[in-house]
Short mmCIF file of C-alpha atoms in Angstrom, two decimals:
data_model
loop_
_atom_site.label_atom_id
_atom_site.label_comp_id
_atom_site.label_asym_id
_atom_site.label_seq_id
_atom_site.Cartn_x
_atom_site.Cartn_y
_atom_site.Cartn_z
CA UNK T 1 -97.21 -31.98 -0.50
CA UNK T 2 -95.18 -30.02 -3.04
CA UNK T 3 -92.40 -31.85 -4.79
CA UNK T 4 -89.03 -30.15 -4.11
CA UNK T 5 -88.00 -30.52 -7.76
CA UNK T 6 -90.69 -28.00 -8.69
CA UNK T 7 -88.70 -25.34 -6.83
CA UNK T 8 -85.80 -25.77 -9.26
CA UNK T 9 -88.11 -25.11 -12.22
CA UNK T 10 -89.47 -22.01 -10.45
CA UNK T 11 -85.96 -20.67 -9.86
CA UNK T 12 -85.11 -21.24 -13.52
CA UNK T 13 -88.18 -19.23 -14.47
CA UNK T 14 -86.87 -16.43 -12.23
CA UNK T 15 -83.54 -16.51 -14.05
CA UNK T 16 -81.66 -18.18 -11.18
CA UNK T 17 -79.87 -21.11 -12.76
CA UNK T 18 -79.58 -23.79 -10.13
CA UNK T 19 -79.96 -27.53 -10.51
CA UNK T 20 -79.64 -30.84 -8.79
CA UNK T 21 -77.31 -33.79 -9.38
CA UNK T 22 -79.06 -37.11 -9.91
CA UNK T 23 -76.82 -39.74 -8.33
CA UNK T 24 -77.64 -43.01 -10.05
CA UNK T 25 -75.90 -45.65 -7.94
CA UNK T 26 -76.53 -48.58 -5.64
CA UNK T 27 -73.04 -48.73 -4.14
CA UNK T 28 -73.11 -48.37 -0.37
CA UNK T 29 -69.77 -46.56 -0.03
CA UNK T 30 -70.71 -44.13 -2.78
CA UNK T 31 -74.11 -43.36 -1.24
CA UNK T 32 -72.49 -42.95 2.16
CA UNK T 33 -69.98 -40.47 0.73
CA UNK T 34 -72.74 -38.52 -1.04
CA UNK T 35 -74.90 -38.24 2.07
CA UNK T 36 -72.01 -37.34 4.36
CA UNK T 37 -70.96 -34.58 1.99
CA UNK T 38 -74.55 -33.37 1.60
CA UNK T 39 -74.88 -32.76 5.34
CA UNK T 40 -73.04 -29.49 4.72
CA UNK T 41 -76.13 -28.12 2.96
CA UNK T 42 -79.75 -27.72 3.95
CA UNK T 43 -80.89 -29.22 0.66
CA UNK T 44 -82.33 -32.38 -0.82
CA UNK T 45 -80.28 -35.19 -2.33
CA UNK T 46 -81.53 -37.11 -5.36
CA UNK T 47 -80.65 -40.82 -5.42
CA UNK T 48 -81.80 -42.83 -8.42
CA UNK T 49 -82.14 -46.46 -9.31
CA UNK T 50 -82.30 -47.69 -12.90
CA UNK T 51 -84.85 -50.26 -14.07
CA UNK T 52 -82.12 -52.83 -14.67
CA UNK T 53 -80.79 -52.23 -11.15
CA UNK T 54 -84.09 -52.42 -9.28
CA UNK T 55 -87.41 -53.85 -10.39
CA UNK T 56 -90.11 -56.24 -9.22
CA UNK T 57 -87.87 -59.18 -10.14
CA UNK T 58 -84.87 -57.79 -8.27
CA UNK T 59 -82.73 -56.41 -11.09
CA UNK T 60 -78.99 -56.98 -10.97
CA UNK T 61 -78.86 -55.70 -7.37
CA UNK T 62 -81.54 -58.13 -6.21
CA UNK T 63 -83.64 -55.22 -4.94
CA UNK T 64 -87.20 -54.05 -5.54
CA UNK T 65 -87.98 -50.31 -5.32
CA UNK T 66 -89.04 -50.80 -1.70
CA UNK T 67 -85.83 -52.73 -0.93
CA UNK T 68 -83.76 -49.96 -2.52
CA UNK T 69 -85.52 -47.28 -0.47
CA UNK T 70 -84.88 -49.18 2.76
CA UNK T 71 -81.27 -49.85 1.74
CA UNK T 72 -80.63 -46.13 1.22
CA UNK T 73 -82.41 -45.28 4.47
CA UNK T 74 -80.12 -47.70 6.36
CA UNK T 75 -77.10 -45.87 4.97
CA UNK T 76 -78.71 -42.53 5.85
CA UNK T 77 -79.23 -43.69 9.44
CA UNK T 78 -75.58 -44.72 9.62
CA UNK T 79 -74.45 -41.17 8.79
CA UNK T 80 -77.36 -39.37 10.53
CA UNK T 81 -78.87 -37.98 7.33
CA UNK T 82 -82.57 -37.05 7.40
CA UNK T 83 -84.85 -39.35 5.41
CA UNK T 84 -87.04 -36.41 4.44
CA UNK T 85 -84.19 -34.83 2.48
CA UNK T 86 -83.75 -37.82 0.18
CA UNK T 87 -85.55 -37.74 -3.16
CA UNK T 88 -85.87 -41.18 -4.74
CA UNK T 89 -85.74 -41.22 -8.52
CA UNK T 90 -86.74 -43.96 -10.96
CA UNK T 91 -84.42 -43.92 -13.95
CA UNK T 92 -85.38 -45.40 -17.35
CA UNK T 93 -88.55 -46.81 -15.79
CA UNK T 94 -90.51 -48.45 -18.56
CA UNK T 95 -89.94 -51.53 -20.70
CA UNK T 96 -86.13 -51.17 -20.80
CA UNK T 97 -85.40 -54.63 -19.41
CA UNK T 98 -88.31 -56.33 -21.19
CA UNK T 99 -87.84 -54.96 -24.70
CA UNK T 100 -87.51 -58.48 -26.13
CA UNK T 101 -91.02 -59.38 -24.94
CA UNK T 102 -94.27 -58.74 -26.84
CA UNK T 103 -95.41 -55.14 -26.32
CA UNK T 104 -98.45 -56.04 -24.19
CA UNK T 105 -96.36 -58.15 -21.81
CA UNK T 106 -93.53 -55.62 -21.63
CA UNK T 107 -95.97 -52.81 -20.82
CA UNK T 108 -97.71 -54.95 -18.20
CA UNK T 109 -94.37 -55.42 -16.44
CA UNK T 110 -93.62 -51.70 -16.82
CA UNK T 111 -96.93 -50.69 -15.22
CA UNK T 112 -96.22 -52.89 -12.23
CA UNK T 113 -92.71 -51.44 -11.95
CA UNK T 114 -93.83 -47.80 -11.84
CA UNK T 115 -96.67 -48.73 -9.47
CA UNK T 116 -94.22 -50.28 -6.99
CA UNK T 117 -91.92 -47.26 -7.29
CA UNK T 118 -94.71 -44.82 -6.39
CA UNK T 119 -95.87 -46.97 -3.47
CA UNK T 120 -92.27 -47.08 -2.21
CA UNK T 121 -92.12 -43.29 -2.15
CA UNK T 122 -90.25 -42.56 -5.37
CA UNK T 123 -91.20 -39.01 -6.38
CA UNK T 124 -89.23 -38.49 -9.61
CA UNK T 125 -90.20 -40.88 -12.38
CA UNK T 126 -88.42 -41.00 -15.71
CA UNK T 127 -90.98 -42.53 -18.07
CA UNK T 128 -88.74 -44.06 -20.70
CA UNK T 129 -90.72 -45.72 -23.48
CA UNK T 130 -88.29 -44.92 -26.28
CA UNK T 131 -87.24 -48.49 -27.06
CA UNK T 132 -88.85 -50.87 -29.55
CA UNK T 133 -90.74 -53.84 -28.16
CA UNK T 134 -91.70 -57.22 -29.54
CA UNK T 135 -94.05 -56.68 -32.45
CA UNK T 136 -92.77 -53.20 -33.32
CA UNK T 137 -91.42 -52.68 -36.82
CA UNK T 138 -87.75 -53.57 -37.16
CA UNK T 139 -87.26 -51.18 -40.08
CA UNK T 140 -89.27 -48.10 -39.18
CA UNK T 141 -88.46 -45.53 -36.48
CA UNK T 142 -90.63 -45.84 -33.38
CA UNK T 143 -93.05 -42.94 -33.76
CA UNK T 144 -93.50 -40.10 -31.27
CA UNK T 145 -97.16 -41.15 -31.02
CA UNK T 146 -96.33 -44.68 -29.85
CA UNK T 147 -93.67 -43.45 -27.44
CA UNK T 148 -96.02 -40.85 -25.94
CA UNK T 149 -98.99 -43.24 -25.76
CA UNK T 150 -96.94 -45.75 -23.80
CA UNK T 151 -95.49 -42.98 -21.62
CA UNK T 152 -98.91 -41.58 -20.74
CA UNK T 153 -100.18 -45.09 -20.02
CA UNK T 154 -97.41 -45.48 -17.44
CA UNK T 155 -98.10 -42.02 -16.02
CA UNK T 156 -101.74 -42.96 -15.46
CA UNK T 157 -100.57 -46.04 -13.57
CA UNK T 158 -98.36 -43.81 -11.42
CA UNK T 159 -101.33 -41.57 -10.64
CA UNK T 160 -103.45 -44.54 -9.60
CA UNK T 161 -100.65 -45.71 -7.32
CA UNK T 162 -100.27 -42.21 -5.85
CA UNK T 163 -103.97 -42.15 -4.91
CA UNK T 164 -103.47 -45.55 -3.29
CA UNK T 165 -100.46 -44.23 -1.39
CA UNK T 166 -102.41 -41.22 -0.09
CA UNK T 167 -104.78 -43.57 1.71
CA UNK T 168 -101.96 -44.78 3.97
CA UNK T 169 -99.86 -41.59 3.90
CA UNK T 170 -101.96 -38.42 3.42
CA UNK T 171 -98.76 -36.32 3.39
CA UNK T 172 -97.13 -38.26 0.54
CA UNK T 173 -95.33 -35.96 -1.91
CA UNK T 174 -96.86 -35.89 -5.38
CA UNK T 175 -94.50 -37.39 -7.98
CA UNK T 176 -93.14 -35.42 -10.91
CA UNK T 177 -92.30 -36.87 -14.29
CA UNK T 178 -89.51 -36.80 -16.82
CA UNK T 179 -90.28 -37.58 -20.45
CA UNK T 180 -88.27 -37.65 -23.66
CA UNK T 181 -87.37 -40.08 -26.39
CA UNK T 182 -83.74 -39.18 -27.06
CA UNK T 183 -82.25 -41.14 -24.20
CA UNK T 184 -78.58 -42.22 -24.07
CA UNK T 185 -78.33 -45.87 -23.04
CA UNK T 186 -77.57 -46.43 -19.34
CA UNK T 187 -73.84 -46.60 -18.62
CA UNK T 188 -72.57 -44.85 -21.75
CA UNK T 189 -72.20 -45.83 -25.38
CA UNK T 190 -70.45 -49.07 -26.33
CA UNK T 191 -69.02 -47.62 -29.56
CA UNK T 192 -65.94 -45.54 -30.17
CA UNK T 193 -67.84 -42.96 -32.26
CA UNK T 194 -71.57 -43.06 -31.83
CA UNK T 195 -72.17 -40.17 -34.25
CA UNK T 196 -73.33 -37.91 -31.43
CA UNK T 197 -75.97 -35.39 -32.50
CA UNK T 198 -77.61 -32.68 -30.42
CA UNK T 199 -81.40 -33.08 -30.33
CA UNK T 200 -82.95 -30.90 -33.02
CA UNK T 201 -85.44 -28.19 -32.11
CA UNK T 202 -87.93 -29.90 -34.40
CA UNK T 203 -87.70 -33.19 -32.50
CA UNK T 204 -87.81 -31.43 -29.13
CA UNK T 205 -90.96 -29.51 -30.04
CA UNK T 206 -92.53 -32.64 -31.55
CA UNK T 207 -92.00 -34.54 -28.30
CA UNK T 208 -93.75 -31.85 -26.27
CA UNK T 209 -96.60 -31.41 -28.74
CA UNK T 210 -97.22 -35.13 -29.03
CA UNK T 211 -97.23 -35.69 -25.28
CA UNK T 212 -99.57 -32.75 -24.71
CA UNK T 213 -102.00 -34.22 -27.25
CA UNK T 214 -101.87 -37.58 -25.52
CA UNK T 215 -102.48 -35.96 -22.13
CA UNK T 216 -105.53 -34.26 -23.58
CA UNK T 217 -106.76 -37.43 -25.29
CA UNK T 218 -106.51 -39.33 -22.00
CA UNK T 219 -108.33 -36.56 -20.14
CA UNK T 220 -105.41 -35.71 -17.86
CA UNK T 221 -104.31 -32.30 -19.21
CA UNK T 222 -104.08 -30.97 -15.64
CA UNK T 223 -101.23 -33.40 -14.96
CA UNK T 224 -98.98 -31.72 -17.53
CA UNK T 225 -97.95 -29.39 -14.70
CA UNK T 226 -96.23 -32.39 -13.10
CA UNK T 227 -93.90 -32.89 -16.06
CA UNK T 228 -90.79 -30.99 -15.00
CA UNK T 229 -88.14 -32.02 -17.49
CA UNK T 230 -87.47 -33.41 -20.93
CA UNK T 231 -84.59 -35.78 -21.62
CA UNK T 232 -82.71 -34.59 -24.69
CA UNK T 233 -79.25 -35.12 -26.09
CA UNK T 234 -77.47 -31.80 -25.42
CA UNK T 235 -74.23 -33.17 -26.84
CA UNK T 236 -72.67 -35.07 -23.93
CA UNK T 237 -71.72 -38.72 -23.79
CA UNK T 238 -68.93 -41.03 -22.80
CA UNK T 239 -67.74 -44.39 -24.00
CA UNK T 240 -65.03 -46.88 -23.18
CA UNK T 241 -62.17 -44.47 -23.86
CA UNK T 242 -63.69 -41.17 -24.92
CA UNK T 243 -65.70 -38.28 -23.51
CA UNK T 244 -67.83 -35.95 -25.60
CA UNK T 245 -67.55 -32.60 -23.79
CA UNK T 246 -70.49 -30.21 -23.76
CA UNK T 247 -70.40 -27.55 -26.47
CA UNK T 248 -72.91 -24.85 -25.56
CA UNK T 249 -72.65 -23.31 -29.01
CA UNK T 250 -73.67 -26.57 -30.67
CA UNK T 251 -76.63 -26.76 -28.27
CA UNK T 252 -77.67 -23.08 -28.40
CA UNK T 253 -80.70 -23.55 -30.70
CA UNK T 254 -82.03 -26.34 -28.52
CA UNK T 255 -81.47 -24.35 -25.33
CA UNK T 256 -83.11 -21.26 -26.81
CA UNK T 257 -86.17 -23.36 -27.69
CA UNK T 258 -86.49 -24.38 -24.04
CA UNK T 259 -87.02 -20.73 -23.06
CA UNK T 260 -90.48 -20.82 -24.64
CA UNK T 261 -91.57 -23.57 -22.20
CA UNK T 262 -91.52 -21.94 -18.77
CA UNK T 263 -92.60 -25.04 -16.85
CA UNK T 264 -89.80 -27.25 -18.15
CA UNK T 265 -86.08 -27.86 -17.85
CA UNK T 266 -83.79 -30.40 -19.44
CA UNK T 267 -82.54 -33.57 -17.79
CA UNK T 268 -79.03 -34.40 -18.95
CA UNK T 269 -78.02 -38.05 -19.03
CA UNK T 270 -74.46 -39.38 -19.24
CA UNK T 271 -72.91 -36.22 -17.80
CA UNK T 272 -70.20 -38.38 -16.20
CA UNK T 273 -66.60 -37.15 -16.55
CA UNK T 274 -67.59 -33.70 -17.83
CA UNK T 275 -65.33 -30.90 -16.55
CA UNK T 276 -66.93 -28.90 -13.74
CA UNK T 277 -67.04 -25.79 -15.93
CA UNK T 278 -68.96 -27.69 -18.63
CA UNK T 279 -71.43 -28.99 -16.05
CA UNK T 280 -71.98 -25.41 -14.89
CA UNK T 281 -72.57 -24.28 -18.48
CA UNK T 282 -75.17 -27.01 -18.87
CA UNK T 283 -77.06 -25.78 -15.82
CA UNK T 284 -76.87 -22.19 -17.05
CA UNK T 285 -78.31 -23.35 -20.38
CA UNK T 286 -81.32 -25.07 -18.81
CA UNK T 287 -80.14 -28.55 -17.84
CA UNK T 288 -81.54 -28.53 -14.31
CA UNK T 289 -80.99 -32.23 -13.60
CA UNK T 290 -77.52 -33.68 -14.13
CA UNK T 291 -77.41 -37.47 -14.06
CA UNK T 292 -74.20 -39.19 -13.02
CA UNK T 293 -73.54 -42.85 -12.30
CA UNK T 294 -70.42 -44.68 -13.54
CA UNK T 295 -68.15 -41.71 -12.72
CA UNK T 296 -69.00 -42.18 -9.04
CA UNK T 297 -67.91 -45.82 -8.85
CA UNK T 298 -64.99 -45.04 -11.17
CA UNK T 299 -63.82 -42.54 -8.55
CA UNK T 300 -64.30 -45.11 -5.78
CA UNK T 301 -62.29 -47.63 -7.79
CA UNK T 302 -59.50 -45.05 -8.15
CA UNK T 303 -59.42 -44.64 -4.37
CA UNK T 304 -59.40 -48.39 -3.76
CA UNK T 305 -56.59 -48.89 -6.27
CA UNK T 306 -54.54 -46.18 -4.57
CA UNK T 307 -55.05 -47.83 -1.18
CA UNK T 308 -54.02 -51.15 -2.72
CA UNK T 309 -50.76 -49.61 -3.91
CA UNK T 310 -50.11 -48.30 -0.41
CA UNK T 311 -50.89 -51.78 0.93
CA UNK T 312 -48.23 -53.29 -1.35
CA UNK T 313 -45.65 -50.98 0.18
CA UNK T 314 -46.56 -51.54 3.84
CA UNK T 315 -48.23 -54.93 4.34
CA UNK T 316 -46.47 -58.32 4.10
CA UNK T 317 -47.47 -60.22 0.96
CA UNK T 318 -49.20 -63.05 2.80
CA UNK T 319 -51.46 -60.59 4.66
CA UNK T 320 -52.52 -58.36 1.76
CA UNK T 321 -56.09 -58.03 0.54
CA UNK T 322 -54.83 -57.67 -3.05
CA UNK T 323 -58.00 -55.88 -4.12
CA UNK T 324 -56.78 -55.17 -7.67
CA UNK T 325 -55.93 -58.82 -8.33
CA UNK T 326 -59.10 -60.15 -6.69
CA UNK T 327 -61.30 -57.81 -8.72
CA UNK T 328 -59.60 -58.93 -11.95
CA UNK T 329 -60.02 -62.61 -11.09
CA UNK T 330 -63.69 -62.22 -10.18
CA UNK T 331 -64.40 -60.30 -13.38
CA UNK T 332 -62.71 -63.01 -15.46
CA UNK T 333 -64.67 -65.73 -13.67
CA UNK T 334 -67.95 -63.88 -14.24
CA UNK T 335 -67.58 -62.08 -17.59
CA UNK T 336 -71.24 -61.44 -18.44
CA UNK T 337 -71.23 -57.83 -17.18
CA UNK T 338 -68.27 -56.69 -19.28
CA UNK T 339 -67.62 -58.99 -22.24
CA UNK T 340 -70.15 -57.30 -24.57
CA UNK T 341 -68.71 -53.89 -23.74
CA UNK T 342 -64.95 -54.37 -24.02
CA UNK T 343 -63.30 -55.27 -27.31
CA UNK T 344 -59.88 -55.70 -28.89
CA UNK T 345 -56.89 -57.76 -27.80
CA UNK T 346 -56.55 -59.49 -24.45
CA UNK T 347 -54.39 -56.55 -23.34
CA UNK T 348 -57.04 -54.04 -24.44
CA UNK T 349 -59.73 -55.88 -22.48
CA UNK T 350 -57.51 -56.26 -19.42
CA UNK T 351 -56.89 -52.52 -19.34
CA UNK T 352 -60.57 -51.77 -19.96
CA UNK T 353 -61.67 -53.95 -17.06
CA UNK T 354 -59.68 -51.69 -14.77
CA UNK T 355 -59.77 -48.26 -16.36
CA UNK T 356 -62.67 -47.99 -18.83
CA UNK T 357 -64.94 -44.96 -18.42
CA UNK T 358 -67.92 -47.29 -18.79
CA UNK T 359 -66.78 -48.76 -15.46
CA UNK T 360 -68.22 -52.25 -15.72
CA UNK T 361 -66.40 -53.23 -12.53
CA UNK T 362 -69.18 -51.47 -10.59
CA UNK T 363 -71.37 -54.52 -11.23
CA UNK T 364 -69.01 -56.60 -9.08
CA UNK T 365 -68.64 -54.33 -6.04
CA UNK T 366 -71.70 -55.81 -4.31
CA UNK T 367 -70.45 -59.40 -4.52
CA UNK T 368 -69.58 -60.85 -1.09
CA UNK T 369 -65.99 -61.66 -2.06
CA UNK T 370 -65.34 -58.13 -3.30
CA UNK T 371 -66.99 -56.53 -0.27
CA UNK T 372 -64.92 -58.67 2.13
CA UNK T 373 -61.75 -57.86 0.17
CA UNK T 374 -62.48 -54.13 0.50
CA UNK T 375 -63.00 -54.51 4.25
CA UNK T 376 -59.70 -56.41 4.56
CA UNK T 377 -57.96 -53.66 2.59
CA UNK T 378 -59.37 -51.02 4.93
CA UNK T 379 -58.32 -53.02 8.00
CA UNK T 380 -54.79 -53.46 6.65
CA UNK T 381 -54.34 -49.75 5.93
CA UNK T 382 -55.74 -48.80 9.33
CA UNK T 383 -53.35 -51.22 11.07
CA UNK T 384 -50.22 -49.33 9.99
CA UNK T 385 -48.93 -45.78 9.95
CA UNK T 386 -48.92 -44.49 6.38
CA UNK T 387 -45.99 -42.12 5.81
CA UNK T 388 -47.17 -38.68 4.73
CA UNK T 389 -44.92 -38.74 1.68
CA UNK T 390 -46.39 -42.05 0.55
CA UNK T 391 -49.94 -40.80 0.99
CA UNK T 392 -49.06 -37.72 -1.04
CA UNK T 393 -47.65 -39.95 -3.80
CA UNK T 394 -50.78 -42.07 -4.21
CA UNK T 395 -53.60 -39.82 -2.92
CA UNK T 396 -52.48 -36.17 -3.24
CA UNK T 397 -55.90 -34.57 -2.63
CA UNK T 398 -56.54 -36.65 0.47
CA UNK T 399 -53.01 -35.94 1.69
CA UNK T 400 -53.76 -32.19 1.69
CA UNK T 401 -57.06 -32.67 3.54
CA UNK T 402 -55.43 -34.82 6.22
CA UNK T 403 -52.52 -32.41 6.49
CA UNK T 404 -54.98 -29.58 7.11
CA UNK T 405 -57.06 -31.55 9.62
CA UNK T 406 -60.11 -31.82 7.33
CA UNK T 407 -60.17 -35.59 6.86
CA UNK T 408 -59.50 -38.44 9.30
CA UNK T 409 -56.63 -40.77 8.49
CA UNK T 410 -58.91 -43.78 7.98
CA UNK T 411 -58.96 -45.99 4.91
CA UNK T 412 -62.73 -45.81 4.39
CA UNK T 413 -62.61 -42.02 4.65
CA UNK T 414 -59.85 -41.89 2.06
CA UNK T 415 -61.82 -44.07 -0.35
CA UNK T 416 -65.04 -42.11 0.12
CA UNK T 417 -63.26 -38.81 -0.39
CA UNK T 418 -62.28 -40.01 -3.86
CA UNK T 419 -66.03 -40.03 -4.58
CA UNK T 420 -66.43 -36.59 -3.01
CA UNK T 421 -63.97 -35.23 -5.59
CA UNK T 422 -66.54 -36.13 -8.24
CA UNK T 423 -69.47 -34.87 -6.16
CA UNK T 424 -67.80 -31.49 -5.71
CA UNK T 425 -67.81 -30.91 -9.47
CA UNK T 426 -71.60 -31.28 -9.40
CA UNK T 427 -71.97 -28.99 -6.40
CA UNK T 428 -70.01 -26.35 -8.29
CA UNK T 429 -72.33 -26.83 -11.27
CA UNK T 430 -75.71 -26.69 -9.54
CA UNK T 431 -75.22 -24.19 -6.71
CA UNK T 432 -75.05 -20.43 -7.17
CA UNK T 433 -71.62 -18.92 -6.45
CA UNK T 434 -70.28 -22.20 -5.07
CA UNK T 435 -66.58 -22.09 -4.11
CA UNK T 436 -66.39 -18.31 -4.54
#
């Protein structure tokens, strides 16, 4: 069956600049909010998992690709969203989490990872082989030839797995592939000024030429039609405190070069926190896939903090969930997911744990204590009548929706709508004439 992402490329070729958000998250409330909002449209939703989130060893979520698929399907069933409209994406699939191992061992693990993703029904595979592995030179740049050779090796493994999948599911959708060596690290940069540079036309063309040669050398030139996007650096990034906004003029040479490759679009990573107008410009300039991750859980955290402030006003101290304080304590007790990312004084790190754009608190949302605290917070808010003026103070957007009868006065709905605020920016960016 035809992969729905191919339709986006076809529309781009026709001059109709649409796209699709790539929601890279494993948070249940975030996924629920995305799917509920998506029911307004007769379109597909792209949900991605990153190699450090999900892999054959569990990743930090404890899930394999198959587990992740079933987890998302359970959420879809809860909100009555059709399974067939969910596209599963594999983000940074390659040796990302095994880069400290010898190259042969890292690639062996990578082949098994992409194989399991295909068998689980993932149909968008980002083949990321841009990182150095054990045995690679520490002083020389990893060559395009090595990157492409490893990428094509993984693609061949995907194709083998797809043929295996067809034996049990003859209607299985053929996967499409994303390639590219200029890949921002997952979750944003850790440095204040990373010296952001737009990918040069020379490097972009070299990536395509080198991959095409490798496809030919491996005897799989016909599979080039399944490569739908190239990951480049169009000039967007975010860090702990800063956002690099898209500058279409800085990226114009790169975007013009894309026009000579009719079967391709760009995939933009780290588009989190970009203004909606900048996201729309990116789509117009050829970035058909907009990846977003930390901004989604950042928005959820904003909603949960607002509910916690309402709780402090209305619930007796001994009955409060105290989500803000519990999250801080848990992060201090288990610092491994933030201590390498946040720097400065104790005050600087305390503020970053709550408000950093890199949003390391998302790694703690799946812990049982945090999940139970969120549920207690919801129950507390739902047990009282929240004055309209108070709701307007802490959650002004949600206040207007409730006032106008567009949102139920339920704590979970309020929290999820904080995520929808972020999702709406992406809908504006990828859909033609949205909100007009």
